[in-house]
mmCIF file of C-alpha atoms and ligand atoms in Angstrom:
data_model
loop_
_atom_site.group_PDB
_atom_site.id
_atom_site.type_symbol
_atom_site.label_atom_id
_atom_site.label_comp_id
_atom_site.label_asym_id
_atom_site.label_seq_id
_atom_site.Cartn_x
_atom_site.Cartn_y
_atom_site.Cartn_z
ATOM 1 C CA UNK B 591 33.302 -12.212 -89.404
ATOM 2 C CA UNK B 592 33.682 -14.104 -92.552
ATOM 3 C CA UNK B 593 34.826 -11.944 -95.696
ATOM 4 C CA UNK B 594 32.634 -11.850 -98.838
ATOM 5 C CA UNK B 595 32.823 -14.592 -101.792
ATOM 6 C CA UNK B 596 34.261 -13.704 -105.192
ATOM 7 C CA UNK B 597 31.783 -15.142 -107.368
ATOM 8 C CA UNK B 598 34.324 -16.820 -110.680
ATOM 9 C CA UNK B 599 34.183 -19.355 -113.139
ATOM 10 C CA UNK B 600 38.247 -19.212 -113.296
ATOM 11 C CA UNK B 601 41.490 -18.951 -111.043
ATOM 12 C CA UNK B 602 44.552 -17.800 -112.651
ATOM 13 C CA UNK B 603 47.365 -18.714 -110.735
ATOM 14 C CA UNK B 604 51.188 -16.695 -111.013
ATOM 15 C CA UNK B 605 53.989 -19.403 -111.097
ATOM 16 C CA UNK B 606 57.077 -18.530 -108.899
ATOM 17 C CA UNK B 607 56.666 -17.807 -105.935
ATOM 18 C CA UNK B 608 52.914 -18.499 -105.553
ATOM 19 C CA UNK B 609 52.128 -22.781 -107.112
ATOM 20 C CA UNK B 610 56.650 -22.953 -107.033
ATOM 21 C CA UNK B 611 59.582 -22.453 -104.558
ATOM 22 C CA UNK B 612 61.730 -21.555 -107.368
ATOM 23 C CA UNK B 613 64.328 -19.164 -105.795
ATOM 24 C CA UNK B 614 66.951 -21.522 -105.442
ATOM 25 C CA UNK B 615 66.804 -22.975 -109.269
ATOM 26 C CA UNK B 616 66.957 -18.960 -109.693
ATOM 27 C CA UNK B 617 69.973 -18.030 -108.041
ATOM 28 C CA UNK B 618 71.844 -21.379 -108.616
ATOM 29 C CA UNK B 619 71.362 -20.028 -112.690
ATOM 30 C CA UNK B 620 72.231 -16.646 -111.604
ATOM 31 C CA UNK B 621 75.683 -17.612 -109.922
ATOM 32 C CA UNK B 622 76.708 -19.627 -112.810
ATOM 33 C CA UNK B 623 75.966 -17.186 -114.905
ATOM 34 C CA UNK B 624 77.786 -14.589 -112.936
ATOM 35 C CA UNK B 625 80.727 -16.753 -112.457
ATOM 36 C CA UNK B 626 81.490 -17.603 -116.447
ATOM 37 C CA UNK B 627 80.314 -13.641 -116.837
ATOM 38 C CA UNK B 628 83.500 -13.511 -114.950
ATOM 39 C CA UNK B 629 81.620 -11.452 -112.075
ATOM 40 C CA UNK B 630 80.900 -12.530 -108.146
ATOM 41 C CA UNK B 631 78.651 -14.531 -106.676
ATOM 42 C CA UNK B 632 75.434 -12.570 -105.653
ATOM 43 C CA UNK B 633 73.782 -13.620 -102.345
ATOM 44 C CA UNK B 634 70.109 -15.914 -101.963
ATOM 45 C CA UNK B 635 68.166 -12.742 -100.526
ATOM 46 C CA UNK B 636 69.498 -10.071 -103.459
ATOM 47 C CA UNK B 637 68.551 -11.976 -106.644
ATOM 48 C CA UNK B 638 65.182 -13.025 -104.574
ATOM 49 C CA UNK B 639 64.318 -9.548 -105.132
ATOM 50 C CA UNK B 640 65.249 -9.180 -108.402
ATOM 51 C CA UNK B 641 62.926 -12.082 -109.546
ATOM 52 C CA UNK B 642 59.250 -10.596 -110.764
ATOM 53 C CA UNK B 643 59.342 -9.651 -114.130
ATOM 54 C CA UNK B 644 60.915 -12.338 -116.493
ATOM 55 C CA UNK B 645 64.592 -13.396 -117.136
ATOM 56 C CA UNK B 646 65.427 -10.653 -119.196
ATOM 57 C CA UNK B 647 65.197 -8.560 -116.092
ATOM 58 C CA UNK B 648 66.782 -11.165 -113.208
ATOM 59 C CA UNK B 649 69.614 -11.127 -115.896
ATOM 60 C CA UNK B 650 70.172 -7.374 -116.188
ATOM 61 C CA UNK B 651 69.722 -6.615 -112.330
ATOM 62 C CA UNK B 652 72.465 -9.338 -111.496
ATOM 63 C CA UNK B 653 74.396 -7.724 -114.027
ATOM 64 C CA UNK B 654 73.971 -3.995 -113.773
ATOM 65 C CA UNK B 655 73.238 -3.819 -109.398
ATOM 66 C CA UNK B 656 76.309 -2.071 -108.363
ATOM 67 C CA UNK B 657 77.900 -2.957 -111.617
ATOM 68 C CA UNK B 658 78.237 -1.304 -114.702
ATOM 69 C CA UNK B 659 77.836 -4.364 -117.958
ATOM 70 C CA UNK B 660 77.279 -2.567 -121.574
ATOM 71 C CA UNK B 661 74.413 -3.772 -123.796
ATOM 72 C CA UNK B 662 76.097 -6.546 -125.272
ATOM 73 C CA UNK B 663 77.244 -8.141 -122.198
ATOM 74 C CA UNK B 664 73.690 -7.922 -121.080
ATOM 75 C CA UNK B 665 72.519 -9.727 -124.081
ATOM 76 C CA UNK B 666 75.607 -12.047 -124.101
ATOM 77 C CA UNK B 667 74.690 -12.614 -119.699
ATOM 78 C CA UNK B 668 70.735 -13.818 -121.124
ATOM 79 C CA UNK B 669 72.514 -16.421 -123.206
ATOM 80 C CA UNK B 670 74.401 -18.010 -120.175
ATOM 81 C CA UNK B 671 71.695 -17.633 -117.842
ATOM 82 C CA UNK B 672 69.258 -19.507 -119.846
ATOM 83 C CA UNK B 673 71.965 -22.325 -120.446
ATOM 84 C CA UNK B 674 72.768 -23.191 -117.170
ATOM 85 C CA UNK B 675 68.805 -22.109 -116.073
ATOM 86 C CA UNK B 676 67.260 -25.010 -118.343
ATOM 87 C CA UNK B 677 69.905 -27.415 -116.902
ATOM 88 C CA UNK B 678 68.473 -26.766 -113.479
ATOM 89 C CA UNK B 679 65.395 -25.790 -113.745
ATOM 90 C CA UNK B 680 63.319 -28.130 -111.334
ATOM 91 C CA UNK B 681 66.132 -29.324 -109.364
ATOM 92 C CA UNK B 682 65.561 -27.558 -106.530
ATOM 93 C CA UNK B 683 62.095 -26.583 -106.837
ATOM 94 C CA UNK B 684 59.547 -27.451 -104.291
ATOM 95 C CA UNK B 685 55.625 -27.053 -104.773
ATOM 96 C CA UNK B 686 54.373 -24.900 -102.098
ATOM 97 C CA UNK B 687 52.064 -25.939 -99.128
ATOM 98 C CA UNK B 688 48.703 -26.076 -99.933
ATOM 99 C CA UNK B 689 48.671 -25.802 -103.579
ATOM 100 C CA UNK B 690 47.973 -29.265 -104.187
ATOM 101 C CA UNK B 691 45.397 -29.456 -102.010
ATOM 102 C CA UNK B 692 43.798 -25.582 -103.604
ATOM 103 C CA UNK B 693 44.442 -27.179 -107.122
ATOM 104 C CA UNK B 694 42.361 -30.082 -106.367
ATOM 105 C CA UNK B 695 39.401 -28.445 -104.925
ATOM 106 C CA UNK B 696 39.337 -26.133 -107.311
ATOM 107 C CA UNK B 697 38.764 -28.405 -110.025
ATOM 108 C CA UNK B 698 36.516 -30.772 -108.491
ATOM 109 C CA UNK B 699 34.365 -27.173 -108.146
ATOM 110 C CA UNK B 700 34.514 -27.547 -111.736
ATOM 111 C CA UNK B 701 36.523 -23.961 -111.785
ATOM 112 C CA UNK B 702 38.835 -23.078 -114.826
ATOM 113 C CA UNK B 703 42.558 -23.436 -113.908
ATOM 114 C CA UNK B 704 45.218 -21.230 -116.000
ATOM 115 C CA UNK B 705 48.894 -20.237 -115.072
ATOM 116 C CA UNK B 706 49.880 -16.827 -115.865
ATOM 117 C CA UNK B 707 53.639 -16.258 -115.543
ATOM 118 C CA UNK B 708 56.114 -14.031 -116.635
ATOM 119 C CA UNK B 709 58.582 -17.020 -116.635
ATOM 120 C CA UNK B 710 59.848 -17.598 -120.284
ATOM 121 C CA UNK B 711 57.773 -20.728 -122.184
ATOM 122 C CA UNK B 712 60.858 -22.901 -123.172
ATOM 123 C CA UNK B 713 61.321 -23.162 -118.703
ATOM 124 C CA UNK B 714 57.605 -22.656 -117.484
ATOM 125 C CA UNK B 715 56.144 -25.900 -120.032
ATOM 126 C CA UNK B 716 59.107 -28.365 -118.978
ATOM 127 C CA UNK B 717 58.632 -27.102 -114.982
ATOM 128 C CA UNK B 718 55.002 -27.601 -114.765
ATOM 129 C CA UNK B 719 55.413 -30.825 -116.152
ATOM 130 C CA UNK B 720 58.351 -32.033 -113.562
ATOM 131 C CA UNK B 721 56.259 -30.867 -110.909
ATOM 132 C CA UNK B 722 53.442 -32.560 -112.061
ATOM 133 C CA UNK B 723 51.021 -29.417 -111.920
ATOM 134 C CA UNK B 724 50.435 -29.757 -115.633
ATOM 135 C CA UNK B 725 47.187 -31.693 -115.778
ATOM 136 C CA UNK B 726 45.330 -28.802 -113.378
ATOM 137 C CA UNK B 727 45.895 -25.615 -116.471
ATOM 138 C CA UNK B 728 43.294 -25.658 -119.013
ATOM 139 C CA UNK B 729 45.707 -22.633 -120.283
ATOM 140 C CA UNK B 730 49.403 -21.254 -119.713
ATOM 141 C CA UNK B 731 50.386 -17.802 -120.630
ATOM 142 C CA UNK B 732 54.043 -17.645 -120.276
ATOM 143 C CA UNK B 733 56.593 -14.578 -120.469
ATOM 144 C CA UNK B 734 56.932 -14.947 -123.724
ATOM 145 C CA UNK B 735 53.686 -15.663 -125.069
ATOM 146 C CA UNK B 736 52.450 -11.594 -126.123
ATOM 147 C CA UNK B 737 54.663 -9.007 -126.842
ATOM 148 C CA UNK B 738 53.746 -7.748 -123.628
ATOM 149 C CA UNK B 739 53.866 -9.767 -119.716
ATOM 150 C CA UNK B 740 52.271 -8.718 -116.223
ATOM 151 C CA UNK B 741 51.685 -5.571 -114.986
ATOM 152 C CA UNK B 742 50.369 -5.114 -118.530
ATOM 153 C CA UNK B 743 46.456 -7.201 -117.907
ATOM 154 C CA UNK B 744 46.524 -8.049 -121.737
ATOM 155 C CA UNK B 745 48.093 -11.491 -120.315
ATOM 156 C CA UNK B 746 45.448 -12.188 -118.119
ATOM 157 C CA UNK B 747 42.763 -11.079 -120.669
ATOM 158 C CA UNK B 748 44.621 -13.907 -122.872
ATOM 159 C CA UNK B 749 44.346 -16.734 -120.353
ATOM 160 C CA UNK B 750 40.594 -15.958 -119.636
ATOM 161 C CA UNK B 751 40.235 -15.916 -123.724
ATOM 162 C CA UNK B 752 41.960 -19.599 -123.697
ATOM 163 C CA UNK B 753 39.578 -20.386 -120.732
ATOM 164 C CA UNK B 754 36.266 -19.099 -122.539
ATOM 165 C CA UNK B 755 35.662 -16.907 -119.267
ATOM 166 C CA UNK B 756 35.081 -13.230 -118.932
ATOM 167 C CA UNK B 757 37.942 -11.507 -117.746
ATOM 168 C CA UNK B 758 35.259 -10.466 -114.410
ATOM 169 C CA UNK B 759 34.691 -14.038 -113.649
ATOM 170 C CA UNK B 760 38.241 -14.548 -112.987
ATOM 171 C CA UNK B 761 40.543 -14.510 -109.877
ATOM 172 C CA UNK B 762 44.274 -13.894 -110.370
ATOM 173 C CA UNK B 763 46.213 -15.201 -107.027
ATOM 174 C CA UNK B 764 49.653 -14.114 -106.921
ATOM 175 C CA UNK B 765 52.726 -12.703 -105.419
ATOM 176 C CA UNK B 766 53.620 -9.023 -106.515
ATOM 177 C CA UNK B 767 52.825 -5.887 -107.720
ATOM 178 C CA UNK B 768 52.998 -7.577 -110.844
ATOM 179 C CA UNK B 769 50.413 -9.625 -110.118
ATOM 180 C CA UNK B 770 48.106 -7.218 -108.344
ATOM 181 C CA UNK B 771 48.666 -4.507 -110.855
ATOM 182 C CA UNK B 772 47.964 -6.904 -114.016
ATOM 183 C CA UNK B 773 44.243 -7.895 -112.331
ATOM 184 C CA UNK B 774 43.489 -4.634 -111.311
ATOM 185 C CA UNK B 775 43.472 -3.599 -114.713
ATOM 186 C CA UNK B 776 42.117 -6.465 -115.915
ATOM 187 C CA UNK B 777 39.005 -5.732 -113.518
ATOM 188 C CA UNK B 778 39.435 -9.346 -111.592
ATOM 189 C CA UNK B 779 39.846 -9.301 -107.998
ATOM 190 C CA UNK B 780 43.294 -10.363 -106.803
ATOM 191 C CA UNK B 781 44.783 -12.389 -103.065
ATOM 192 C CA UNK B 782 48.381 -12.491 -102.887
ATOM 193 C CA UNK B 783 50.298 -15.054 -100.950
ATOM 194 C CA UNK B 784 52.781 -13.683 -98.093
ATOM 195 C CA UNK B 785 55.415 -16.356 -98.721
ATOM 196 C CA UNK B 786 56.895 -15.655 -102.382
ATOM 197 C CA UNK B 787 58.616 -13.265 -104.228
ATOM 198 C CA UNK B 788 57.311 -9.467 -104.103
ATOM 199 C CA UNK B 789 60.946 -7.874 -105.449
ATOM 200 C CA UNK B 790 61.690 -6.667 -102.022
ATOM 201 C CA UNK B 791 58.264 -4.474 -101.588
ATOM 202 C CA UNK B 792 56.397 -5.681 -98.240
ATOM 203 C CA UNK B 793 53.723 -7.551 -99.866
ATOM 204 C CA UNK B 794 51.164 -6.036 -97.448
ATOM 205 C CA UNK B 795 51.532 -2.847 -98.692
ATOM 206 C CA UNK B 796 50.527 -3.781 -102.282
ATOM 207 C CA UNK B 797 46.950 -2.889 -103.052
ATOM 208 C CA UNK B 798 44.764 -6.369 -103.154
ATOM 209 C CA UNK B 799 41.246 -7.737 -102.411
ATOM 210 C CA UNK B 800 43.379 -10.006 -98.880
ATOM 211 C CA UNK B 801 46.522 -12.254 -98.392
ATOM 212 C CA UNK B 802 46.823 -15.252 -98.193
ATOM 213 C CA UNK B 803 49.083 -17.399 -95.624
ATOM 214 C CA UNK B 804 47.898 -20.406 -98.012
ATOM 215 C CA UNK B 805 47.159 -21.456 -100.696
ATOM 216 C CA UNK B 806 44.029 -22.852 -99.067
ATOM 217 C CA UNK B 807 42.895 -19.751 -97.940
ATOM 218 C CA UNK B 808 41.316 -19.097 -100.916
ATOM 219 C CA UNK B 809 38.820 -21.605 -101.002
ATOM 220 C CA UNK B 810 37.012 -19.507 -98.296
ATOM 221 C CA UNK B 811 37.441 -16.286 -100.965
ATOM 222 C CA UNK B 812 35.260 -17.919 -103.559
ATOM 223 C CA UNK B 813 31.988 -18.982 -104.767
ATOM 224 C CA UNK B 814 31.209 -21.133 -108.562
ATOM 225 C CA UNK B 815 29.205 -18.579 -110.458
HETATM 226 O O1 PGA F 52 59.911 -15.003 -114.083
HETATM 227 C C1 PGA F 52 59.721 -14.128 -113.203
HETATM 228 O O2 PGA F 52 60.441 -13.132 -113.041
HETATM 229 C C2 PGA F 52 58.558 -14.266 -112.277
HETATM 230 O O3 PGA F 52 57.657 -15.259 -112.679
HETATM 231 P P1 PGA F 52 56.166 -15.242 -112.056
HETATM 232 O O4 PGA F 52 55.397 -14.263 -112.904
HETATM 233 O O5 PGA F 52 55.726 -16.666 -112.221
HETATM 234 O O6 PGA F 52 56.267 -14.823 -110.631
HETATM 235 MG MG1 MG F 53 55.482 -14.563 -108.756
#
Protein backbone atom coordinates (compact mmCIF):
# COMPACT_ATOMS: atom_id res chain seq x y z
CA UNK A 1 0.00 0.00 0.00
CA UNK A 2 1.31 3.28 -1.08
CA UNK A 3 1.41 6.08 1.75
CA UNK A 4 -0.48 9.37 1.23
CA UNK A 5 1.05 12.56 -0.72
CA UNK A 6 2.01 15.72 1.16
CA UNK A 7 0.56 18.23 -0.96
CA UNK A 8 3.68 21.46 -0.84
CA UNK A 9 4.81 24.17 -2.81
CA UNK A 10 8.34 23.96 -0.80
CA UNK A 11 11.02 21.42 0.63
CA UNK A 12 13.24 22.63 3.26
CA UNK A 13 16.10 20.58 3.50
CA UNK A 14 18.54 20.33 7.07
CA UNK A 15 22.28 20.44 5.99
CA UNK A 16 24.54 17.91 7.90
CA UNK A 17 23.75 14.93 7.96
CA UNK A 18 20.75 14.95 5.58
CA UNK A 19 22.10 16.99 1.65
CA UNK A 20 26.17 16.54 3.57
CA UNK A 21 28.46 13.79 5.04
CA UNK A 22 30.02 16.30 7.18
CA UNK A 23 31.15 14.27 10.27
CA UNK A 24 34.56 13.93 9.36
CA UNK A 25 35.22 17.89 8.51
CA UNK A 26 33.49 17.89 12.16
CA UNK A 27 35.68 15.90 14.15
CA UNK A 28 38.91 16.64 12.15
CA UNK A 29 37.97 20.59 13.64
CA UNK A 30 37.13 19.10 16.87
CA UNK A 31 40.58 17.23 17.39
CA UNK A 32 42.52 20.21 16.46
CA UNK A 33 40.78 22.10 18.54
CA UNK A 34 41.12 19.73 21.40
CA UNK A 35 44.71 19.22 20.79
CA UNK A 36 45.90 23.20 20.91
CA UNK A 37 43.03 23.29 23.90
CA UNK A 38 45.72 21.13 25.24
CA UNK A 39 43.02 18.24 25.81
CA UNK A 40 42.77 14.51 24.03
CA UNK A 41 41.67 13.45 21.04
CA UNK A 42 37.88 12.51 21.16
CA UNK A 43 36.82 9.48 19.05
CA UNK A 44 34.63 9.65 15.29
CA UNK A 45 31.39 8.08 17.00
CA UNK A 46 31.40 10.60 20.34
CA UNK A 47 31.55 14.03 18.64
CA UNK A 48 29.00 12.37 15.90
CA UNK A 49 26.63 12.65 18.63
CA UNK A 50 27.38 15.78 19.80
CA UNK A 51 26.72 17.40 16.33
CA UNK A 52 22.81 18.78 16.11
CA UNK A 53 22.55 22.01 17.41
CA UNK A 54 25.26 24.49 16.08
CA UNK A 55 29.03 24.91 16.92
CA UNK A 56 28.54 26.61 19.98
CA UNK A 57 27.27 23.34 21.32
CA UNK A 58 29.80 20.61 19.38
CA UNK A 59 32.37 23.02 21.07
CA UNK A 60 31.12 22.89 24.66
CA UNK A 61 30.25 19.03 24.62
CA UNK A 62 33.92 18.24 23.38
CA UNK A 63 34.95 20.42 26.01
CA UNK A 64 32.82 19.83 29.06
CA UNK A 65 31.97 15.54 28.32
CA UNK A 66 33.83 14.07 31.13
CA UNK A 67 35.75 17.25 31.50
CA UNK A 68 35.37 20.11 33.51
CA UNK A 69 36.54 23.68 31.06
CA UNK A 70 35.31 27.13 32.84
CA UNK A 71 33.41 29.71 30.75
CA UNK A 72 36.23 31.30 29.28
CA UNK A 73 37.90 28.32 28.01
CA UNK A 74 34.63 27.49 26.42
CA UNK A 75 34.52 30.75 24.69
CA UNK A 76 38.34 30.73 24.07
CA UNK A 77 37.66 26.51 22.58
CA UNK A 78 34.77 28.38 19.89
CA UNK A 79 37.62 30.55 18.69
CA UNK A 80 39.94 27.54 17.77
CA UNK A 81 37.30 25.43 16.56
CA UNK A 82 36.08 27.81 14.05
CA UNK A 83 39.81 28.45 12.90
CA UNK A 84 40.83 25.23 12.08
CA UNK A 85 36.79 24.37 11.07
CA UNK A 86 36.84 27.05 8.10
CA UNK A 87 40.26 25.63 7.02
CA UNK A 88 38.59 22.29 6.49
CA UNK A 89 35.42 22.73 5.97
CA UNK A 90 34.61 20.75 2.65
CA UNK A 91 37.59 18.67 2.64
CA UNK A 92 36.18 15.74 3.56
CA UNK A 93 32.67 16.24 2.86
CA UNK A 94 30.75 14.02 0.60
CA UNK A 95 27.11 14.80 -0.79
CA UNK A 96 24.92 12.04 0.18
CA UNK A 97 23.28 9.40 -2.18
CA UNK A 98 20.40 10.50 -3.74
CA UNK A 99 20.35 14.09 -3.05
CA UNK A 100 21.37 15.10 -6.33
CA UNK A 101 19.11 13.18 -7.96
CA UNK A 102 15.94 14.51 -5.09
CA UNK A 103 17.36 18.10 -5.74
CA UNK A 104 16.85 17.83 -9.35
CA UNK A 105 13.43 16.49 -9.46
CA UNK A 106 12.36 18.63 -7.15
CA UNK A 107 13.00 21.59 -9.06
CA UNK A 108 12.07 20.50 -12.37
CA UNK A 109 8.48 19.99 -10.24
CA UNK A 110 8.89 23.57 -10.04
CA UNK A 111 8.99 23.09 -5.96
CA UNK A 112 10.71 25.81 -3.73
CA UNK A 113 14.15 24.62 -2.45
CA UNK A 114 15.53 26.24 0.98
CA UNK A 115 18.28 24.90 3.43
CA UNK A 116 17.59 25.26 6.98
CA UNK A 117 20.63 24.56 9.17
CA UNK A 118 21.81 25.21 12.40
CA UNK A 119 25.39 25.30 10.91
CA UNK A 120 26.89 28.86 11.46
CA UNK A 121 26.57 31.24 8.00
CA UNK A 122 30.34 32.17 7.63
CA UNK A 123 30.74 27.73 7.04
CA UNK A 124 27.18 26.79 5.62
CA UNK A 125 27.48 29.77 2.43
CA UNK A 126 31.22 28.71 1.49
CA UNK A 127 30.09 24.67 1.86
CA UNK A 128 27.11 24.81 -0.27
CA UNK A 129 29.02 26.48 -2.74
CA UNK A 130 32.11 23.78 -2.78
CA UNK A 131 29.64 21.21 -3.06
CA UNK A 132 27.97 22.76 -5.70
CA UNK A 133 24.36 22.52 -4.07
CA UNK A 134 24.11 26.28 -4.16
CA UNK A 135 22.15 26.90 -7.33
CA UNK A 136 19.09 24.39 -5.95
CA UNK A 137 18.19 27.09 -2.50
CA UNK A 138 15.98 29.84 -3.40
CA UNK A 139 16.74 30.58 0.53
CA UNK A 140 19.35 29.56 3.37
CA UNK A 141 18.63 30.04 6.97
CA UNK A 142 21.78 29.36 8.74
CA UNK A 143 22.61 29.02 12.63
CA UNK A 144 23.17 32.26 12.89
CA UNK A 145 20.68 33.94 10.94
CA UNK A 146 17.72 34.69 14.08
CA UNK A 147 18.49 34.95 17.46
CA UNK A 148 16.99 31.72 17.73
CA UNK A 149 17.93 28.03 15.51
CA UNK A 150 15.92 24.60 15.25
CA UNK A 151 13.90 23.11 17.58
CA UNK A 152 12.63 26.69 17.84
CA UNK A 153 10.13 26.62 14.12
CA UNK A 154 10.70 30.49 13.90
CA UNK A 155 13.65 29.29 11.42
CA UNK A 156 11.57 27.42 9.31
CA UNK A 157 8.76 30.06 9.37
CA UNK A 158 11.78 32.37 8.03
CA UNK A 159 12.79 30.18 5.09
CA UNK A 160 9.09 29.71 3.96
CA UNK A 161 8.87 33.79 4.36
CA UNK A 162 12.11 33.99 1.91
CA UNK A 163 10.29 31.33 -0.26
CA UNK A 164 6.81 33.28 -0.42
CA UNK A 165 5.16 29.87 0.81
CA UNK A 166 2.92 29.22 3.73
CA UNK A 167 4.61 27.62 6.40
CA UNK A 168 1.65 24.44 5.66
CA UNK A 169 2.80 24.10 2.16
CA UNK A 170 6.15 23.18 3.26
CA UNK A 171 8.08 19.90 3.95
CA UNK A 172 11.10 20.01 6.27
CA UNK A 173 13.33 16.66 5.58
CA UNK A 174 15.86 16.15 8.11
CA UNK A 175 17.87 14.25 10.57
CA UNK A 176 16.97 14.89 14.35
CA UNK A 177 14.84 15.84 16.90
CA UNK A 178 15.88 19.09 15.89
CA UNK A 179 14.53 18.80 12.81
CA UNK A 180 11.31 17.00 13.64
CA UNK A 181 10.61 19.17 16.60
CA UNK A 182 11.21 22.60 14.58
CA UNK A 183 8.33 21.35 11.78
CA UNK A 184 6.11 20.08 14.17
CA UNK A 185 5.71 23.35 15.50
CA UNK A 186 5.89 24.94 12.52
CA UNK A 187 2.73 22.76 11.42
CA UNK A 188 4.74 21.18 8.20
CA UNK A 189 4.97 17.58 7.96
CA UNK A 190 8.48 16.20 8.46
CA UNK A 191 10.63 12.57 6.88
CA UNK A 192 13.86 12.09 8.43
CA UNK A 193 16.69 10.27 6.81
CA UNK A 194 18.16 7.08 8.79
CA UNK A 195 21.75 7.75 7.73
CA UNK A 196 22.84 11.18 9.50
CA UNK A 197 23.30 12.62 12.63
CA UNK A 198 20.37 12.23 15.35
CA UNK A 199 22.88 13.09 18.59
CA UNK A 200 22.87 9.51 19.55
CA UNK A 201 18.81 9.15 19.85
CA UNK A 202 17.62 6.12 17.50
CA UNK A 203 16.18 8.14 14.83
CA UNK A 204 13.14 5.82 14.68
CA UNK A 205 12.01 6.70 17.81
CA UNK A 206 11.67 10.44 16.99
CA UNK A 207 8.11 11.42 16.23
CA UNK A 208 7.81 12.06 12.18
CA UNK A 209 5.32 11.76 9.26
CA UNK A 210 8.16 8.30 7.79
CA UNK A 211 11.97 7.78 7.20
CA UNK A 212 13.63 7.85 4.68
CA UNK A 213 16.55 5.33 3.50
CA UNK A 214 16.98 8.10 0.62
CA UNK A 215 16.90 10.93 -0.29
CA UNK A 216 14.73 9.72 -3.17
CA UNK A 217 12.25 8.39 -1.11
CA UNK A 218 10.64 11.41 -0.88
CA UNK A 219 9.61 11.96 -4.22
CA UNK A 220 6.95 9.23 -3.56
CA UNK A 221 5.90 11.51 -0.19
CA UNK A 222 4.81 14.43 -2.29
CA UNK A 223 2.45 16.02 -4.57
CA UNK A 224 2.88 20.06 -6.33
CA UNK A 225 -0.03 21.86 -4.77
O1 LIG B 1 25.55 22.45 12.96
C1 LIG B 1 24.95 21.51 13.53
O2 LIG B 1 25.11 21.19 14.72
C2 LIG B 1 23.96 20.70 12.76
O3 LIG B 1 23.63 21.28 11.52
P1 LIG B 1 22.29 20.79 10.77
O4 LIG B 1 21.18 21.60 11.39
O5 LIG B 1 22.57 21.13 9.34
O6 LIG B 1 22.14 19.33 11.00
MG1 LIG C 1 21.27 17.51 10.63
Amino acid sequence: MSLARFPVRAVLFDLDGTLLDTIHDLADAANLMLAEMGRAARPLEQIHSFVGKGIPNLVRRCMTEDAAAGEDEIEQAVVVFRRHYALVNGRSTRIYPGVVETLEAMRAMDLRLACVTNKAEAFTLPLLERMGLTPYFGAVVSGDTLPVKKPDPAVLHHACELLGVPSPLALMIGDSANDALAARGAGMPVLLVTYGYSEGMPVDTIECDGLLSVATGALDRIAAA
